[in-house]
Short mmCIF file of C-alpha atoms in Angstrom, two decimals:
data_model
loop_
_atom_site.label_atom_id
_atom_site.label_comp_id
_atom_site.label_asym_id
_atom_site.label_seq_id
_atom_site.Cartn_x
_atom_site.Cartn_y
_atom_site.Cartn_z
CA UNK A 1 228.17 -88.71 124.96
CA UNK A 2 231.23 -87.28 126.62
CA UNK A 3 231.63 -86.29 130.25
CA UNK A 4 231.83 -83.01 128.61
CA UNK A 5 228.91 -82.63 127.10
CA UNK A 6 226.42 -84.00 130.06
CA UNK A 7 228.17 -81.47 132.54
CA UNK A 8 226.76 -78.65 130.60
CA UNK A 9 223.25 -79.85 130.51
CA UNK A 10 220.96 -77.71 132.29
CA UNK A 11 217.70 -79.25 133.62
CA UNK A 12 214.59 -78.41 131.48
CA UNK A 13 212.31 -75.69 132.88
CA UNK A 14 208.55 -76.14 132.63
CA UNK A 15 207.57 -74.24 129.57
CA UNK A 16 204.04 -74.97 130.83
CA UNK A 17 204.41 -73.38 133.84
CA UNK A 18 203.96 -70.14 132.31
CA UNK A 19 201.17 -70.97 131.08
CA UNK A 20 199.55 -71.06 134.58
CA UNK A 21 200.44 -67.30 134.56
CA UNK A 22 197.49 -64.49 135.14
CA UNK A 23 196.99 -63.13 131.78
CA UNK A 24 197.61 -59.56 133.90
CA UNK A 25 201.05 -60.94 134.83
CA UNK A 26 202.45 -61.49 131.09
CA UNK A 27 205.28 -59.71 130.33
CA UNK A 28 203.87 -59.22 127.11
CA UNK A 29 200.13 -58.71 127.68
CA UNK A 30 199.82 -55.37 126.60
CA UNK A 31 201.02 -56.22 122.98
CA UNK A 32 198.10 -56.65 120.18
CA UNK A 33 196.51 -60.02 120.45
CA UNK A 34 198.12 -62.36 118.15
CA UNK A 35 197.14 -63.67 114.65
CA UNK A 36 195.94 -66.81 116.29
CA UNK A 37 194.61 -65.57 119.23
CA UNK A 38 192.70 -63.08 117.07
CA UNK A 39 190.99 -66.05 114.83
CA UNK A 40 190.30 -67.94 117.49
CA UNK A 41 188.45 -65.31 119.36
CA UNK A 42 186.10 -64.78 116.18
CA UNK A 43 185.69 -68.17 115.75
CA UNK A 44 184.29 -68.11 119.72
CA UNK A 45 182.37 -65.18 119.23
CA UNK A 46 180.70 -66.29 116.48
CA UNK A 47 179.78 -69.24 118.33
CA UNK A 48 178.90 -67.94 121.34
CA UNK A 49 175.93 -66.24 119.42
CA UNK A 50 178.42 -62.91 120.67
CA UNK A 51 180.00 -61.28 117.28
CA UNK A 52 180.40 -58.00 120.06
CA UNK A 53 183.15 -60.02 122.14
CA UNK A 54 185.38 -59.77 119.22
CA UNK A 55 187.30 -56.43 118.71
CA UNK A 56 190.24 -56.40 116.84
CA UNK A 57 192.07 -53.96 119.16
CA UNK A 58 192.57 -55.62 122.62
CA UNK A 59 196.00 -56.77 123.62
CA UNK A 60 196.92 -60.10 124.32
CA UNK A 61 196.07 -60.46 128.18
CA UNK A 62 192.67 -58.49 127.06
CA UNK A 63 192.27 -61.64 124.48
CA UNK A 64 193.21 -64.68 126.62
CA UNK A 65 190.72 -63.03 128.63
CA UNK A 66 187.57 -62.78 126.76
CA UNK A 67 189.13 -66.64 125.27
CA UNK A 68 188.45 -68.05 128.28
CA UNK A 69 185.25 -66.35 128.95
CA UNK A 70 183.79 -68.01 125.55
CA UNK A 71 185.22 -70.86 126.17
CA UNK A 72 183.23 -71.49 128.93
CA UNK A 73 179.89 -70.12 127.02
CA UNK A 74 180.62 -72.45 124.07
CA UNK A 75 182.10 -75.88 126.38
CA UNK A 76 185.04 -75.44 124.15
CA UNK A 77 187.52 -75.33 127.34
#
């Protein structure tokens, strides 16, 4: 490597920091729940012994959410 390519290196950001973020904080939390996000929450639901937690509507901070919530009634967190 050349002195010219290290002095445009930028350090790495955290990409896991955002992950620390309050669903209610995302950017993009109001947009449908995502494919995975939408399996996933079935898959807890079902579980959980709670088909009722899953609705096919809620956004993605809505989703994480109710995730979390069944994580914690399943030990899957």
């Amino acid at each position: 490597m050349t002195d010219v390519d290290t002095a445009n290196e930028q350090p790495k950001s955290n990409p896991a920091g955002n992950a620390e973020k309050a669903p209610e904080n995302w950017t993009t939390g109001d947009e449908p729940m995502t494919g995975a996000q939408a399996s996933y929450l079935k898959t807890l639901a079902e579980e959980a012994g709670d088909p009722e937690a899953f609705d096919s509507d809620l956004s993605k901070a809505e989703a994480s959410k109710r995730i979390d919530k069944l994580q914690g009634k399943t030990g899957r967190g």
